[in-house]
PDB file of C-alpha atoms in Angstrom:
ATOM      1  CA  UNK G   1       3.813 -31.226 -21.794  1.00 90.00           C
ATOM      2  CA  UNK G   2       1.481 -28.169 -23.070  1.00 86.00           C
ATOM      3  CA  UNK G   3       2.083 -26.686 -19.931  1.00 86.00           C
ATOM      4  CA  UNK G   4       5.676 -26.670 -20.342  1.00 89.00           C
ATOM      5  CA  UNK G   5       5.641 -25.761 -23.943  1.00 88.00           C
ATOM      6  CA  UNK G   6       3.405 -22.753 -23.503  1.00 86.00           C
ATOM      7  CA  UNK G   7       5.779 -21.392 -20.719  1.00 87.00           C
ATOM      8  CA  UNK G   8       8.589 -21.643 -22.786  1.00 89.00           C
ATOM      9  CA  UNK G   9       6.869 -20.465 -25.432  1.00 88.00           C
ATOM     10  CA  UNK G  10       5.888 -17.070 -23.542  1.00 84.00           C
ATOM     11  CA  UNK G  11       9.838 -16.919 -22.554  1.00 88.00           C
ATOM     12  CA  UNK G  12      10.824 -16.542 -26.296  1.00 88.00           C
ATOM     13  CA  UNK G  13       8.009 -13.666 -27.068  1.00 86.00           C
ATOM     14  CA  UNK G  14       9.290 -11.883 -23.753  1.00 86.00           C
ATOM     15  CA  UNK G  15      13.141 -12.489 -24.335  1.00 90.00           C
ATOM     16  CA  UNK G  16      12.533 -11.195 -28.067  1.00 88.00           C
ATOM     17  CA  UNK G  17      10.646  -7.807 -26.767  1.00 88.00           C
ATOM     18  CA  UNK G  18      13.462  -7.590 -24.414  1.00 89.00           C
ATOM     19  CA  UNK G  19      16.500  -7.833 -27.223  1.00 91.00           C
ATOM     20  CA  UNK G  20      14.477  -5.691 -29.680  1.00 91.00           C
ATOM     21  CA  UNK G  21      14.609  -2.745 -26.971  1.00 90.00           C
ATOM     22  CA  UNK G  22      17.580  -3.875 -25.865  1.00 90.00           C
ATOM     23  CA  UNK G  23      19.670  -3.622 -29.285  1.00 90.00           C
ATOM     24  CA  UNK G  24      17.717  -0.208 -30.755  1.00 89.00           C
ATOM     25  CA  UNK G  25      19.621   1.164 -27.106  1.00 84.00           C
ATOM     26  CA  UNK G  26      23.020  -0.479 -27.959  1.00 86.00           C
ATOM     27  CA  UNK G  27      22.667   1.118 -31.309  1.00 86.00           C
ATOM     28  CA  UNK G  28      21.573   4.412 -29.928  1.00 80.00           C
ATOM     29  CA  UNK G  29      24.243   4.634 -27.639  1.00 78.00           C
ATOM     30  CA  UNK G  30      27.082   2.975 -29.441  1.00 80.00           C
ATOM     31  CA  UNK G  31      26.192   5.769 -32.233  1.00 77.00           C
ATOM     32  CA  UNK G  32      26.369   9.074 -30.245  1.00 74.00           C
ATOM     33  CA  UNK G  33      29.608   7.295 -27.758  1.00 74.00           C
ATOM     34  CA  UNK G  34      30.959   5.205 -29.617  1.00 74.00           C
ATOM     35  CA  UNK G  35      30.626   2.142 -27.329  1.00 75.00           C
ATOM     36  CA  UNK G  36      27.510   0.073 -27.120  1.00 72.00           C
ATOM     37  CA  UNK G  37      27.241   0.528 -22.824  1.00 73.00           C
ATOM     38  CA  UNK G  38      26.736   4.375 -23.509  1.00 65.00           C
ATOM     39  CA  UNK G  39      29.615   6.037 -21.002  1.00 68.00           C
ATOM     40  CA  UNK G  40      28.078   9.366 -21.099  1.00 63.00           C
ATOM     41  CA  UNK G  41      32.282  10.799 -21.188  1.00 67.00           C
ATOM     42  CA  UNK G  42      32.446   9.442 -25.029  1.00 66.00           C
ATOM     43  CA  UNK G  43      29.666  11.831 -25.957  1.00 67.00           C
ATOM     44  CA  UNK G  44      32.210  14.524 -26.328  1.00 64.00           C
ATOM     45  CA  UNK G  45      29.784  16.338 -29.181  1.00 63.00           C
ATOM     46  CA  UNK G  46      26.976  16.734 -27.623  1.00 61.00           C
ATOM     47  CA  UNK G  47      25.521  19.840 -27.742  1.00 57.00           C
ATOM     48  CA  UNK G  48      24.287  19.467 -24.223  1.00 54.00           C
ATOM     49  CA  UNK G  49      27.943  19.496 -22.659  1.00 52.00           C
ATOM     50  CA  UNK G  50      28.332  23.543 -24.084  1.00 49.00           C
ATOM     51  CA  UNK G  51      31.948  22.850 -24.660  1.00 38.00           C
ATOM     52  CA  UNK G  52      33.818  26.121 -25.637  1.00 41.00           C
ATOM     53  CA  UNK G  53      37.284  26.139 -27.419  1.00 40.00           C
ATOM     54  CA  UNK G  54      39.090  22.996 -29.427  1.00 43.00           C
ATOM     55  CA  UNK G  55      40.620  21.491 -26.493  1.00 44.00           C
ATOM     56  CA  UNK G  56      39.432  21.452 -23.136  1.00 46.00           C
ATOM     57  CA  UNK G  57      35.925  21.501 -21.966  1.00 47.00           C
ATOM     58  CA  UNK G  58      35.496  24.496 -20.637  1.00 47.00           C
ATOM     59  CA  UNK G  59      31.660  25.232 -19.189  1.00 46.00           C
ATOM     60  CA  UNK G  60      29.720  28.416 -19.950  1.00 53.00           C
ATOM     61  CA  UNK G  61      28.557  30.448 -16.796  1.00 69.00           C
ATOM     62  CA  UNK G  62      25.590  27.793 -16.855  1.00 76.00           C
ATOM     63  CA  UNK G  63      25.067  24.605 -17.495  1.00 80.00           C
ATOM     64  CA  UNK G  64      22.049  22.273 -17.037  1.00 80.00           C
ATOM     65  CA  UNK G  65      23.787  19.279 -17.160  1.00 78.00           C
ATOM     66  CA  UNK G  66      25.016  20.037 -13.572  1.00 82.00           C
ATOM     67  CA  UNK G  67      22.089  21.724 -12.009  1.00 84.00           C
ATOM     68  CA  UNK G  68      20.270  20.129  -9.564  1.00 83.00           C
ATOM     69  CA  UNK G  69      18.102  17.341 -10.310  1.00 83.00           C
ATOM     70  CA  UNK G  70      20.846  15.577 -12.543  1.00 85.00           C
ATOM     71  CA  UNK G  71      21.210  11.945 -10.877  1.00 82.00           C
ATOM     72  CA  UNK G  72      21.071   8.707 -11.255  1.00 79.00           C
ATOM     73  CA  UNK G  73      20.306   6.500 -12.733  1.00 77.00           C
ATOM     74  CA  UNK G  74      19.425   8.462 -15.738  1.00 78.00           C
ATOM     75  CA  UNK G  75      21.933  11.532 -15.596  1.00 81.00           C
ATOM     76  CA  UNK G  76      21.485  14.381 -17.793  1.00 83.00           C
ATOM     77  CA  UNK G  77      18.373  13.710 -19.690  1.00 82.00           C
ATOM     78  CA  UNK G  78      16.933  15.942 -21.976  1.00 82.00           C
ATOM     79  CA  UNK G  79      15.855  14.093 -25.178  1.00 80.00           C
ATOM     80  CA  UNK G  80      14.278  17.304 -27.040  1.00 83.00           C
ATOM     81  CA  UNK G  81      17.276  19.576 -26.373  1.00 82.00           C
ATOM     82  CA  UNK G  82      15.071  22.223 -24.497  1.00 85.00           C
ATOM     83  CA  UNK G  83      17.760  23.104 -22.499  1.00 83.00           C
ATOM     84  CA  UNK G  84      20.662  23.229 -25.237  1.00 81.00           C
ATOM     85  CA  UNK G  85      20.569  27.104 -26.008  1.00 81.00           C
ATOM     86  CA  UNK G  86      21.954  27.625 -22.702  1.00 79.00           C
ATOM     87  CA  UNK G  87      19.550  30.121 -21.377  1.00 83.00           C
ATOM     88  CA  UNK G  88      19.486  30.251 -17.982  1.00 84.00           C
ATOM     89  CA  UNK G  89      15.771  32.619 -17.494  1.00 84.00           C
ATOM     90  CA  UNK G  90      14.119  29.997 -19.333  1.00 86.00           C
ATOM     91  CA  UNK G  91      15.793  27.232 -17.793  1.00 88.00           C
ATOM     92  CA  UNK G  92      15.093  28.870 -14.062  1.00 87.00           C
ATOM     93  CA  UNK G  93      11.480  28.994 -15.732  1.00 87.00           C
ATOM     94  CA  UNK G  94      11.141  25.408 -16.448  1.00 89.00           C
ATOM     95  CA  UNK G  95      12.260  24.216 -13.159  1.00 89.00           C
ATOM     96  CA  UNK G  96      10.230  25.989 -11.293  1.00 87.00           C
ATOM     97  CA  UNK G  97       7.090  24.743 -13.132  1.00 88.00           C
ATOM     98  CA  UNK G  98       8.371  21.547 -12.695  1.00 91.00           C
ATOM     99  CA  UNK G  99       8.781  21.830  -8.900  1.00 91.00           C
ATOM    100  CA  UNK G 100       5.222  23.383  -8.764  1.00 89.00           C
ATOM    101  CA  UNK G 101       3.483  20.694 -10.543  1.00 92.00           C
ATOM    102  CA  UNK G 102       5.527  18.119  -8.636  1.00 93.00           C
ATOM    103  CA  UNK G 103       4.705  19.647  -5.262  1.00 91.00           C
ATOM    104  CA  UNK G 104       1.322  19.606  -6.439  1.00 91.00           C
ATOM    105  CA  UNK G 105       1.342  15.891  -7.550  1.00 94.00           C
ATOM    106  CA  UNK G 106       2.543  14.501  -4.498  1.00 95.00           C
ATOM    107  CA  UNK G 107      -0.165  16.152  -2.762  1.00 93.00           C
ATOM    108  CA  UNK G 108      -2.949  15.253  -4.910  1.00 91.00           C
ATOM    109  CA  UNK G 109      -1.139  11.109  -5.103  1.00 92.00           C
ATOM    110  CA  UNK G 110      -1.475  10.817  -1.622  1.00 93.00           C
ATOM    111  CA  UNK G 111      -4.920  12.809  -1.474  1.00 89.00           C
ATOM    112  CA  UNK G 112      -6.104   9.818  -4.157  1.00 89.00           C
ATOM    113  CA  UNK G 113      -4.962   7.208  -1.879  1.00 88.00           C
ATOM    114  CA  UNK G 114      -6.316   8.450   2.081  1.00 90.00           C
ATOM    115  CA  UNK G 115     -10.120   8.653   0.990  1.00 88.00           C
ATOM    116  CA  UNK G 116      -9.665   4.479  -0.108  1.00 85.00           C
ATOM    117  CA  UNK G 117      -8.970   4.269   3.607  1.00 89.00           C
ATOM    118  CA  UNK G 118      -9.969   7.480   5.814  1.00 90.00           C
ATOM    119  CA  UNK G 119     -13.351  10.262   5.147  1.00 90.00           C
ATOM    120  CA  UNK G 120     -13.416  13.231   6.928  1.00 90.00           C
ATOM    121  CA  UNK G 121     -16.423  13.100   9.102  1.00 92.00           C
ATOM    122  CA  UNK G 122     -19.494  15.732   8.839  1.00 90.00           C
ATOM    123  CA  UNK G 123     -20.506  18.103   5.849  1.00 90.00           C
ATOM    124  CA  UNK G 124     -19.114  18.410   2.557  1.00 87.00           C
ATOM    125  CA  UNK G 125     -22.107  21.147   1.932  1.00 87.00           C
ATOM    126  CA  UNK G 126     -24.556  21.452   4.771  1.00 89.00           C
ATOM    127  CA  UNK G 127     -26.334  23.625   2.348  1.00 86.00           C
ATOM    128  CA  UNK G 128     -26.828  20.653   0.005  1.00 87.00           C
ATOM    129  CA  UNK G 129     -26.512  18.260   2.738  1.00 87.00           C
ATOM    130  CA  UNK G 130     -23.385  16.380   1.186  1.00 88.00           C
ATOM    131  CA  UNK G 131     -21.482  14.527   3.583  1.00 90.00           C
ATOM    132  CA  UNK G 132     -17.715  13.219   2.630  1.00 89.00           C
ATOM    133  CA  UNK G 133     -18.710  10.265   3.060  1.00 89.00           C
ATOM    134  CA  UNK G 134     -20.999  10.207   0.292  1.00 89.00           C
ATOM    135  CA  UNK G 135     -18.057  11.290  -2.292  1.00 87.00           C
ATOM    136  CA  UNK G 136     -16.918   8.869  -4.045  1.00 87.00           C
ATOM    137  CA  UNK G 137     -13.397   7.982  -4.488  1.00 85.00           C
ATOM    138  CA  UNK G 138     -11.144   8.854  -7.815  1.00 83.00           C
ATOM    139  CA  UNK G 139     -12.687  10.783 -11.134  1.00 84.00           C
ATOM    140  CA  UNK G 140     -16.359  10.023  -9.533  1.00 85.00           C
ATOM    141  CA  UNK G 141     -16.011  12.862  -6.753  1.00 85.00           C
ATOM    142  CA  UNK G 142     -15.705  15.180  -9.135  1.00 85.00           C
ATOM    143  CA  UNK G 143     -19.207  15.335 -10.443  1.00 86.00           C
ATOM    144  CA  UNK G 144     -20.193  14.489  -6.642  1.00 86.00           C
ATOM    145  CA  UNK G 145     -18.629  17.867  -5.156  1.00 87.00           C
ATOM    146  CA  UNK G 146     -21.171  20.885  -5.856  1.00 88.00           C
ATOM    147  CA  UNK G 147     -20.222  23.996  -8.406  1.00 88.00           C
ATOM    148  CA  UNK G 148     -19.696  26.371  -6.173  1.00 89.00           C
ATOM    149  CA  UNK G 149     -17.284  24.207  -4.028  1.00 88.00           C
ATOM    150  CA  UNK G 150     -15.294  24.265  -7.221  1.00 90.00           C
ATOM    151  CA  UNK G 151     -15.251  28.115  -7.432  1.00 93.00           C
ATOM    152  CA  UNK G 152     -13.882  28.285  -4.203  1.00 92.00           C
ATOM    153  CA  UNK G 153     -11.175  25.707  -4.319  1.00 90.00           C
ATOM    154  CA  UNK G 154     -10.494  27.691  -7.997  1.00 92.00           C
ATOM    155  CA  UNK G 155     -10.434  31.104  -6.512  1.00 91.00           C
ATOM    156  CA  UNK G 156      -8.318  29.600  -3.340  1.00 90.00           C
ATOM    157  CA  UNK G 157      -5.410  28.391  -5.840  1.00 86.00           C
ATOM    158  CA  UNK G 158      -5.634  31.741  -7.864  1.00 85.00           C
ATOM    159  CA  UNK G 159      -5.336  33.501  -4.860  1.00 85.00           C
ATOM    160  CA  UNK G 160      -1.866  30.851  -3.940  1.00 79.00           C
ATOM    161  CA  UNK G 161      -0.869  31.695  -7.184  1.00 76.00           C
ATOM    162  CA  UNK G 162      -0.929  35.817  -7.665  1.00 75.00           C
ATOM    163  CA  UNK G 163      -1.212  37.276  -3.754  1.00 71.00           C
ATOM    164  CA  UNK G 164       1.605  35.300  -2.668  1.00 65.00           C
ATOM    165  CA  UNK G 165       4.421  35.702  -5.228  1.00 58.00           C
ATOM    166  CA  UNK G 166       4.342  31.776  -6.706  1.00 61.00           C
ATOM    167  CA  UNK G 167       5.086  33.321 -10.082  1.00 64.00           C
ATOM    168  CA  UNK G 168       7.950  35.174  -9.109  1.00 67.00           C
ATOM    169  CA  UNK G 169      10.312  32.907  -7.575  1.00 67.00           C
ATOM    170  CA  UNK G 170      12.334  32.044 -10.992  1.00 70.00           C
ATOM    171  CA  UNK G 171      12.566  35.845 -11.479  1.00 72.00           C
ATOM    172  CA  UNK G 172      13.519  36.910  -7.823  1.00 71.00           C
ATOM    173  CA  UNK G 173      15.693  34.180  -6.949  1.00 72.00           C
ATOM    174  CA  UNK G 174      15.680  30.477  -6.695  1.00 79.00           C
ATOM    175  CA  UNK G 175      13.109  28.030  -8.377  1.00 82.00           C
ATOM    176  CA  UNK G 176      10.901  26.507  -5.988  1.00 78.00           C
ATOM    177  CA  UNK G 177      12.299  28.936  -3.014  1.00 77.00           C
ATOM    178  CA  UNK G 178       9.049  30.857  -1.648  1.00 75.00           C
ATOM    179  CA  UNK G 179      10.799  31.504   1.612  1.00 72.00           C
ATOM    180  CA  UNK G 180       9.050  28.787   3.549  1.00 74.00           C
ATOM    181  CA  UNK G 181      11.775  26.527   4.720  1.00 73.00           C
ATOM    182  CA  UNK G 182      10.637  23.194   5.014  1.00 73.00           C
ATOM    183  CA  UNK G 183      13.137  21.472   3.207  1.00 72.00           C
ATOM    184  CA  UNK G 184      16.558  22.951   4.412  1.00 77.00           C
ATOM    185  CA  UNK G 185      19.998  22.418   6.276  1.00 80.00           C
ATOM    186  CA  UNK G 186      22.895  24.188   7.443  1.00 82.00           C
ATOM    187  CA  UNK G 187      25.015  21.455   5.712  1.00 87.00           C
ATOM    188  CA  UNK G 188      25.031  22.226   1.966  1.00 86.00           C
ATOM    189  CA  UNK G 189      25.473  19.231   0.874  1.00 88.00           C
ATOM    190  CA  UNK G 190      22.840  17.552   3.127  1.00 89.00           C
ATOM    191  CA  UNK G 191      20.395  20.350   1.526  1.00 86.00           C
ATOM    192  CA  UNK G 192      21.185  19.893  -1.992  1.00 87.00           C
ATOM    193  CA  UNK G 193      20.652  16.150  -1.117  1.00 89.00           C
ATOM    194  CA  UNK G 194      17.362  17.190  -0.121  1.00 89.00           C
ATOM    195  CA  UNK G 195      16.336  19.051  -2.503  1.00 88.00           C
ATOM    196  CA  UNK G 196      17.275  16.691  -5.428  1.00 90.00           C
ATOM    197  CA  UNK G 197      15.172  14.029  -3.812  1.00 91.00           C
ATOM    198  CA  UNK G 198      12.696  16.608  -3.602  1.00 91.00           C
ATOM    199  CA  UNK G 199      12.595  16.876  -7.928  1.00 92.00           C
ATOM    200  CA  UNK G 200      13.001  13.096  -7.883  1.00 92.00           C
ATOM    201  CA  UNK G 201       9.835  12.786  -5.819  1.00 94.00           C
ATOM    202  CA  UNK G 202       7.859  15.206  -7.254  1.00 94.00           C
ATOM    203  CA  UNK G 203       8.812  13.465 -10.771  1.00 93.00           C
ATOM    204  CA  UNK G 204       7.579  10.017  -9.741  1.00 94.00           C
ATOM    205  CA  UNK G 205       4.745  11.256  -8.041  1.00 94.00           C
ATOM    206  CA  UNK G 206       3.428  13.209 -11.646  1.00 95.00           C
ATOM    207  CA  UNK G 207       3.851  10.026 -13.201  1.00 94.00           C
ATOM    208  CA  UNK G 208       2.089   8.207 -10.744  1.00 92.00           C
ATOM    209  CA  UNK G 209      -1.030  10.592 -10.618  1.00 92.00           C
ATOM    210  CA  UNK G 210      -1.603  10.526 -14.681  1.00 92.00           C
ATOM    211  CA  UNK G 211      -1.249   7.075 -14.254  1.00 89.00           C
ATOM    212  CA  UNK G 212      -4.038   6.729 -11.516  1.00 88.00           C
ATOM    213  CA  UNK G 213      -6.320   9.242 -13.363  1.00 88.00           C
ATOM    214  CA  UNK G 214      -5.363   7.164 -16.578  1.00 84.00           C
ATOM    215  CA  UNK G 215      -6.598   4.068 -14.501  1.00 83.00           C
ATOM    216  CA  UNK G 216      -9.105   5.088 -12.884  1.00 83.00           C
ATOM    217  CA  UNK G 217     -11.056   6.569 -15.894  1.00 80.00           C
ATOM    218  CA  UNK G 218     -10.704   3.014 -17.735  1.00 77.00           C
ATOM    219  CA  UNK G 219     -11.572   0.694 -15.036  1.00 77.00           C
ATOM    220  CA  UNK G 220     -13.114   3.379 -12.102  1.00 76.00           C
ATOM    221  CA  UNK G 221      -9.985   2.396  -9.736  1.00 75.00           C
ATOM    222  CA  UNK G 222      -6.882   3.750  -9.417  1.00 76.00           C
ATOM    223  CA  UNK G 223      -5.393   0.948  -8.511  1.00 75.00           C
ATOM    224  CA  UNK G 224      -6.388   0.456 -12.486  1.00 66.00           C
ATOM    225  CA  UNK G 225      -7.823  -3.659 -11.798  1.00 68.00           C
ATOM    226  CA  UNK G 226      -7.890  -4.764 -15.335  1.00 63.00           C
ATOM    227  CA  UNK G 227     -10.710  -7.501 -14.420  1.00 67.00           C
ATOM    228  CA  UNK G 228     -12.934  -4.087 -14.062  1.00 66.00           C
ATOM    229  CA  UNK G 229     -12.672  -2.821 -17.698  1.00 67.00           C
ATOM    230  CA  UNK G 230     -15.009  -4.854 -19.016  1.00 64.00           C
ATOM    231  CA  UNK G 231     -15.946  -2.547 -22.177  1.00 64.00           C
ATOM    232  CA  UNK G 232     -12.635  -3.001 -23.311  1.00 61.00           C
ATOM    233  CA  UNK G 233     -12.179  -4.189 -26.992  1.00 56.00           C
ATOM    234  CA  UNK G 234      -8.849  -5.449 -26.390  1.00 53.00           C
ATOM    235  CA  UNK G 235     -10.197  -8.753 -24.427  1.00 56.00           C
ATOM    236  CA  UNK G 236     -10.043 -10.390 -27.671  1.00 53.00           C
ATOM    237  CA  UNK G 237      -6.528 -11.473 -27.166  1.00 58.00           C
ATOM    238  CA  UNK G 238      -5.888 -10.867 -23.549  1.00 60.00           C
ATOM    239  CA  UNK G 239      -5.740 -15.064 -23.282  1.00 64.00           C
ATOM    240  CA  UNK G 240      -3.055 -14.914 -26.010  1.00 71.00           C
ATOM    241  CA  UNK G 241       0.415 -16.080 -25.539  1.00 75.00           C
ATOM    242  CA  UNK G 242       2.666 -12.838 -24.848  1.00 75.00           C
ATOM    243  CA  UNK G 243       0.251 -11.317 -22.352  1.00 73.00           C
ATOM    244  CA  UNK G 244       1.983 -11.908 -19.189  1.00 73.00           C
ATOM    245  CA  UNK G 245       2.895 -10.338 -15.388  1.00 72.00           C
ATOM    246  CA  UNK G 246       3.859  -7.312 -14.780  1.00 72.00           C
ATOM    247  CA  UNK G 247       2.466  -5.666 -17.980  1.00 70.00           C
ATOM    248  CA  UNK G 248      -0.181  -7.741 -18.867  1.00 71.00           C
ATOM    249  CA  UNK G 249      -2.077  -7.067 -21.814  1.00 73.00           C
ATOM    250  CA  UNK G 250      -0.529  -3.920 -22.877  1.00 74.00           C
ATOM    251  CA  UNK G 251      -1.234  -2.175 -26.559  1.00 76.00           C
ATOM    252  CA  UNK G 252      -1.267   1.345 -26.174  1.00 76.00           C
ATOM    253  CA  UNK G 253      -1.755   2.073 -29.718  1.00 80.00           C
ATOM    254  CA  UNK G 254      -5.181  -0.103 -29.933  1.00 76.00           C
ATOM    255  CA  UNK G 255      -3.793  -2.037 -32.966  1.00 80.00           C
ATOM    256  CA  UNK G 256      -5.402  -5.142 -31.602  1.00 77.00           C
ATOM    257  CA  UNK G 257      -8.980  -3.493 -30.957  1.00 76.00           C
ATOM    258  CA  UNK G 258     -10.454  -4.381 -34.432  1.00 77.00           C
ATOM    259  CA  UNK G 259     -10.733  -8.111 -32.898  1.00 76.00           C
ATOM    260  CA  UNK G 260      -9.061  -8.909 -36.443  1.00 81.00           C
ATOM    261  CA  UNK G 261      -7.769 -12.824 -35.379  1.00 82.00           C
ATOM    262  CA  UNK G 262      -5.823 -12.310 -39.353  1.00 87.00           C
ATOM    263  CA  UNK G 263      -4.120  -9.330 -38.507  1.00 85.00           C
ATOM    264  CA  UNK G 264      -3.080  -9.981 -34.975  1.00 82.00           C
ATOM    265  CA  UNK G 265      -1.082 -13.482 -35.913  1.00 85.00           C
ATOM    266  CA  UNK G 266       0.426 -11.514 -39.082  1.00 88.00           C
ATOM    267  CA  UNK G 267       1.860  -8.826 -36.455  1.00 86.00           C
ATOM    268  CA  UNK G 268       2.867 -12.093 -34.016  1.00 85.00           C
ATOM    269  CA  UNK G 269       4.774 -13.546 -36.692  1.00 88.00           C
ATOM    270  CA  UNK G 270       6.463  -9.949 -37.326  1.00 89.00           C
ATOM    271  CA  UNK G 271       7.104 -10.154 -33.548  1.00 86.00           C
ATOM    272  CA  UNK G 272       8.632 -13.132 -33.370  1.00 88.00           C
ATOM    273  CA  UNK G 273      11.056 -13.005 -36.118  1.00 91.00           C
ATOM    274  CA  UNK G 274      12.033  -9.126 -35.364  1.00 91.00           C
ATOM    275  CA  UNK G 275      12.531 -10.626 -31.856  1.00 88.00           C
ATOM    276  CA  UNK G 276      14.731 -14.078 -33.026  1.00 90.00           C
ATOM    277  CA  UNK G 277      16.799 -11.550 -34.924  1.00 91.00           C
ATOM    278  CA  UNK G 278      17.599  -9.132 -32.286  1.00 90.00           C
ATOM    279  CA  UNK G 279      18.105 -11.990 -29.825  1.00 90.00           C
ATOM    280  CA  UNK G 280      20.875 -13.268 -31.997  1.00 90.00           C
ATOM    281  CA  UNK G 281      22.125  -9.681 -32.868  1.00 88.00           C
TER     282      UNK G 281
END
């Protein structure tokens, strides 16, 4: 049955991509722990833990690996070490950038999504008689909205950023803490809970804007419909066997986008014995 054949077919290519990921981590982890399931308590030389002494760990006045935003499922996670020098001014530094452009990201996530479904009525610019209903959705608004609307929303966020102290709150105090309590308790813990699902959000939501600006500039939706990029040069081999739900066609380096028919079944090949191997290993 070609039907059948193909399907199982695609199962192999997937199962492969999954074991080649799947033992580079087991080697990863089994390297720096000791044990191929990674228990983050094996790493006992990391440079991230700041032990002090030869015997017991004992922690320096700070340490990022229990500051807030440290949860599951991925833990302590800093892969370039910015954090390992222990400072805490630069550290205090980094998070609050990090809760800025988060705060900012969820805003601007769920500003791309409303206009798909709601338009404020009335003017845009009277002057240049530009309603909001006329802009656009995504990237295309922002040729749509005039210059000197951009001035003002520019001079608006410098004016957020220097009259109001948004620089300072690292220096002053906590990250993040502008003394506007929106997100607060009288229960500690029910506050720190909050606040960590604050940096969680504010994480997925930076993702998810790049990834609807990514989207939108290749196929002029954010909801990035792949049936809309039709100058792509990777349609070549989107009927090939591998492309399949939820990625799709998905080559992020272009190394299919020289149409080359030659050099795509040479790397397929690769593929499919690096994948056989890894399945076994």
């Amino acid at each position: 049955d070609p039907a059948e054949l193909e399907k199982k077919l695609a199962a192999e290519v997937a199962n492969g991509r999954l074991a080649m990921v799947a033992i580079l981590g087991m080697f990863f982890q089994d390297g720096l722990t000791g044990s191929a399931w990674g228990d983050w308590a094996l790493y006992t030389a990391s440079p991230l833990r700041f032990f002090g002494g030869d015997s017991a760990p004992a922690y320096k006045s700070f340490d990022p690996a229990t500051a807030l935003g440290v949860q599951e499922p991925v833990g302590f996670w800093d892969p370039l070490g910015f954090s390992s020098d222990n400072d805490e001014a630069t550290f205090n530094r980094r998070r609050s950038v990090e809760l800025k452009h988060g705060r900012v990201c969820m805003a601007a996530s769920i500003g791309y999504i409303v206009p798909y479904y709601y338009k404020f009525p009335g003017f845009l610019s009277p002057s240049e008689g530009v309603q909001f209903a006329d802009v656009p959705n995504g990237l295309a608004a922002l040729g749509k909205v005039p210059a000197l609307g951009w001035v003002q929303i520019i001079f608006f966020a410098g004016i957020m950023e220097g009259a109001f102290g948004v620089t300072d709150d690292y220096k002053n105090g906590t990250p993040g803490d502008y003394g506007w309590k929106v997100i607060t308790s009288d229960d500690p813990a029910e506050k720190e809970k909050k606040l960590a699902a604050e940096l969680a959000n504010g994480r997925l939501a930076m993702v998810a804007t790049i990834g609807m600006f990514f989207q939108d500039g290749l196929t002029g939706s954010a909801w990035g419909d792949w049936a809309l990029y039709t100058a792509s040069p990777l349609r070549a081999f989107e009927n090939e066997l591998g492309v399949q739900d939820p990625v799709g066609f998905w080559d992020p380096l272009g190394l299919a986008s020289d149409g080359d028919l030659l050099a795509f079944k040479r790397r397929r090949c690769v593929e499919l014995k690096h994948g056989r191997i890894s399945m076994l290993a």
